[in-house]
Short mmCIF file of C-alpha atoms in Angstrom, two decimals:
data_model
loop_
_atom_site.label_atom_id
_atom_site.label_comp_id
_atom_site.label_asym_id
_atom_site.label_seq_id
_atom_site.Cartn_x
_atom_site.Cartn_y
_atom_site.Cartn_z
CA MET A 1 88.30 -37.94 -19.77
CA GLU A 2 87.31 -36.19 -16.57
CA TYR A 3 85.04 -37.87 -14.01
CA SER A 4 83.08 -36.05 -11.32
CA ARG A 5 79.91 -36.08 -9.26
CA ILE A 6 76.79 -34.74 -10.94
CA THR A 7 75.90 -31.33 -9.51
CA LYS A 8 72.82 -29.14 -9.77
CA SER A 9 74.44 -27.21 -12.62
CA ASP A 10 74.69 -30.49 -14.63
CA LEU A 11 71.13 -31.62 -14.01
CA GLU A 12 69.39 -30.08 -17.02
CA GLU A 13 72.01 -31.45 -19.44
CA ILE A 14 71.72 -34.89 -17.80
CA ILE A 15 67.93 -34.77 -18.22
CA LYS A 16 68.29 -33.72 -21.85
CA LEU A 17 70.65 -36.64 -22.57
CA TYR A 18 68.45 -39.08 -20.63
CA GLU A 19 65.43 -38.04 -22.68
CA LYS A 20 67.31 -38.23 -25.97
CA TYR A 21 68.90 -41.65 -25.45
CA LEU A 22 66.85 -43.43 -22.76
CA ASN A 23 63.28 -42.24 -22.02
CA PRO A 24 61.63 -38.92 -22.80
CA GLY A 25 58.66 -37.45 -20.96
CA GLU A 26 57.62 -35.09 -18.21
CA PHE A 27 57.27 -38.02 -15.78
CA ILE A 28 60.94 -38.86 -16.38
CA GLN A 29 62.04 -35.23 -15.98
CA ASP A 30 60.14 -34.89 -12.70
CA THR A 31 61.46 -38.22 -11.41
CA ILE A 32 65.10 -37.26 -12.07
CA ARG A 33 64.66 -33.82 -10.47
CA GLU A 34 63.01 -35.36 -7.38
CA MET A 35 65.70 -38.04 -7.20
CA PHE A 36 68.42 -35.38 -7.29
CA GLU A 37 66.94 -33.69 -4.21
CA GLU A 38 67.05 -36.87 -2.10
CA GLU A 39 69.72 -37.21 0.57
CA LYS A 40 71.18 -40.46 -0.79
CA PHE A 41 71.23 -39.40 -4.45
CA VAL A 42 74.54 -39.91 -6.14
CA GLY A 43 75.52 -39.56 -9.74
CA PHE A 44 78.76 -39.59 -11.64
CA GLN A 45 79.52 -38.17 -15.05
CA ALA A 46 82.25 -38.42 -17.63
CA LYS A 47 83.19 -35.28 -19.53
CA ASP A 48 85.27 -34.70 -22.61
CA GLY A 49 86.11 -31.04 -22.16
CA GLU A 50 82.78 -29.40 -21.35
CA LYS A 51 80.71 -32.14 -23.02
CA ILE A 52 78.98 -34.75 -20.85
CA VAL A 53 79.62 -38.05 -22.64
CA GLY A 54 78.38 -40.47 -19.99
CA PHE A 55 76.66 -40.71 -16.64
CA PHE A 56 75.34 -43.10 -14.01
CA PHE A 57 73.10 -42.12 -11.10
CA GLY A 58 70.57 -43.57 -8.71
CA LYS A 59 68.66 -43.42 -5.44
CA GLU A 60 68.15 -45.36 -2.26
CA GLY A 61 65.32 -47.89 -2.28
CA ILE A 62 63.41 -49.21 -5.28
CA ASP A 63 63.15 -47.00 -8.33
CA PHE A 64 61.78 -48.65 -11.46
CA THR A 65 61.07 -46.68 -14.65
CA TYR A 66 57.48 -46.66 -13.37
CA PRO A 67 55.89 -48.43 -10.38
CA HIS A 68 55.46 -52.23 -10.32
CA PRO A 69 53.88 -52.83 -6.86
CA GLU A 70 53.81 -56.66 -6.93
CA LEU A 71 57.43 -56.90 -8.05
CA GLU A 72 58.45 -54.30 -5.46
CA LYS A 73 56.81 -56.41 -2.74
CA ASP A 74 58.69 -59.50 -3.99
CA ILE A 75 62.00 -57.61 -3.99
CA TRP A 76 61.53 -56.31 -0.44
CA SER A 77 60.82 -59.89 0.68
CA VAL A 78 64.26 -60.90 -0.67
CA VAL A 79 66.14 -57.81 0.54
CA GLY A 80 64.62 -57.69 4.04
CA THR A 81 66.46 -55.11 6.16
CA GLN A 82 69.53 -54.83 3.95
CA LYS A 83 70.29 -51.38 2.51
CA LEU A 84 69.04 -51.25 -1.09
CA TYR A 85 70.04 -48.78 -3.79
CA THR A 86 68.80 -48.52 -7.38
CA PRO A 87 71.47 -47.31 -9.79
CA ASP A 88 69.77 -46.00 -12.93
CA GLY A 89 70.50 -44.28 -16.17
CA LEU A 90 73.82 -45.72 -17.23
CA LEU A 91 74.60 -43.95 -20.49
CA VAL A 92 77.71 -43.54 -22.61
CA LEU A 93 77.33 -41.75 -25.93
CA ASP A 94 77.89 -44.03 -28.95
CA GLU A 95 81.08 -42.37 -30.12
CA TYR A 96 82.64 -42.81 -26.65
CA ARG A 97 81.82 -46.49 -26.13
CA ASN A 98 84.44 -49.23 -25.72
CA GLN A 99 86.83 -46.84 -23.96
CA GLY A 100 86.21 -48.04 -20.39
CA ILE A 101 83.92 -45.12 -19.49
CA ALA A 102 80.98 -47.28 -18.33
CA GLY A 103 83.36 -49.38 -16.25
CA GLU A 104 84.81 -46.31 -14.54
CA LEU A 105 81.35 -44.85 -13.82
CA ILE A 106 80.26 -48.20 -12.36
CA ARG A 107 83.43 -48.46 -10.24
CA ARG A 108 82.82 -45.00 -8.81
CA MET A 109 79.18 -45.83 -8.09
CA LYS A 110 80.10 -49.11 -6.39
CA ASP A 111 82.76 -47.41 -4.25
CA TRP A 112 80.28 -44.74 -3.16
CA LEU A 113 77.54 -47.28 -2.42
CA LYS A 114 79.84 -49.41 -0.26
CA ALA A 115 81.25 -46.36 1.54
CA ASN A 116 77.69 -45.25 2.34
CA GLY A 117 76.53 -48.56 3.79
CA MET A 118 74.56 -49.89 0.84
CA GLU A 119 74.53 -53.67 0.58
CA ILE A 120 72.35 -54.51 -2.43
CA ALA A 121 71.95 -52.86 -5.83
CA LEU A 122 68.71 -53.28 -7.78
CA VAL A 123 69.18 -53.06 -11.53
CA GLU A 124 66.46 -52.90 -14.16
CA LEU A 125 67.98 -54.00 -17.44
CA TRP A 126 66.10 -53.25 -20.63
CA ILE A 127 65.55 -56.33 -22.84
CA TYR A 128 65.16 -55.13 -26.41
CA PRO A 129 62.71 -56.81 -28.81
CA ASP A 130 65.69 -58.69 -30.34
CA ASP A 131 66.38 -60.16 -26.83
CA SER A 132 69.63 -58.22 -26.39
CA VAL A 133 70.40 -56.70 -22.97
CA PRO A 134 72.96 -53.96 -23.73
CA ALA A 135 73.72 -52.84 -20.17
CA ARG A 136 74.11 -56.29 -18.62
CA GLU A 137 77.80 -56.89 -19.16
CA PRO A 138 79.10 -53.60 -17.71
CA LEU A 139 76.78 -53.79 -14.69
CA MET A 140 78.21 -57.15 -13.70
CA GLY A 141 81.03 -55.05 -12.23
CA LEU A 142 78.77 -54.15 -9.31
CA GLY A 143 79.01 -57.59 -7.68
CA GLU A 144 77.33 -61.00 -7.35
CA VAL A 145 73.79 -61.51 -8.68
CA ILE A 146 71.62 -62.95 -5.89
CA TYR A 147 68.19 -62.57 -7.52
CA GLU A 148 67.17 -62.53 -11.15
CA LYS A 149 63.80 -62.30 -12.85
CA THR A 150 62.98 -61.85 -16.54
CA ILE A 151 59.70 -60.02 -17.13
CA PRO A 152 58.34 -59.87 -20.69
CA ASP A 153 56.44 -56.67 -21.60
CA PHE A 154 57.77 -54.95 -18.47
CA TYR A 155 57.28 -51.53 -20.09
CA LYS A 156 53.84 -52.15 -21.62
CA ASP A 157 52.30 -49.33 -19.55
CA LEU A 158 54.94 -46.65 -20.34
CA HIS A 159 52.32 -44.74 -22.31
CA LYS A 160 50.21 -44.31 -19.14
CA TYR A 161 53.07 -42.16 -17.78
CA ASN A 162 53.47 -40.26 -21.07
CA VAL A 163 56.83 -41.91 -21.59
CA ARG A 164 58.01 -43.25 -24.94
CA CYS A 165 60.18 -46.29 -25.42
CA PRO A 166 63.38 -45.34 -27.28
CA ILE A 167 63.12 -48.59 -29.24
CA CYS A 168 59.38 -49.26 -29.78
CA GLY A 169 57.83 -45.80 -29.46
CA GLU A 170 54.29 -45.55 -28.02
CA LYS A 171 53.54 -49.28 -27.64
CA CYS A 172 56.52 -50.82 -25.91
CA THR A 173 57.10 -54.56 -26.20
CA CYS A 174 60.43 -54.60 -24.38
CA GLY A 175 60.98 -56.76 -21.36
CA ALA A 176 63.22 -56.29 -18.35
CA LEU A 177 65.77 -58.36 -16.54
CA ILE A 178 65.56 -57.46 -12.85
CA GLU A 179 68.60 -58.29 -10.75
CA LEU A 180 69.60 -57.82 -7.15
CA ILE A 181 73.35 -57.59 -6.83
CA ARG A 182 75.28 -57.97 -3.58
CA LEU A 183 77.93 -55.26 -3.61
#
């Protein structure tokens, strides 16, 4: 397995994978492209030969799947002046899971965040209708949880952004577990 930073030449493949396995839609495509252009964007990928089999990227500040102004205000009241980063889009293809790939991507992200002065990571963890939270365990590698909030129906307005839930489709009933993690 080869690990490297995501570059502009990888971006379209990353977007394609994100849309296939996480969230499709023009809003998502535009958000990822805009995020990539930001100064504090960082992303890491895992490749098996030429095939991208996993990735993890993010941006400075708050970056939910779509805006949640009241929650954002609450988060800033907790974070204050500390440097906040939102890692997003942790994905490892099914056939490559349980090989330590997510852990390595998270380790690289954490190292980069700390080296670049970030203090807090904001994670938005999808809670499926069966109450499972698939990404929770690997993301615990980022550090100590200092804030946690479970929000039922967090994605109920996805359709307003022309985004489909990969689990529910048009009418999403998934919740989210929002955590602030001290790196």
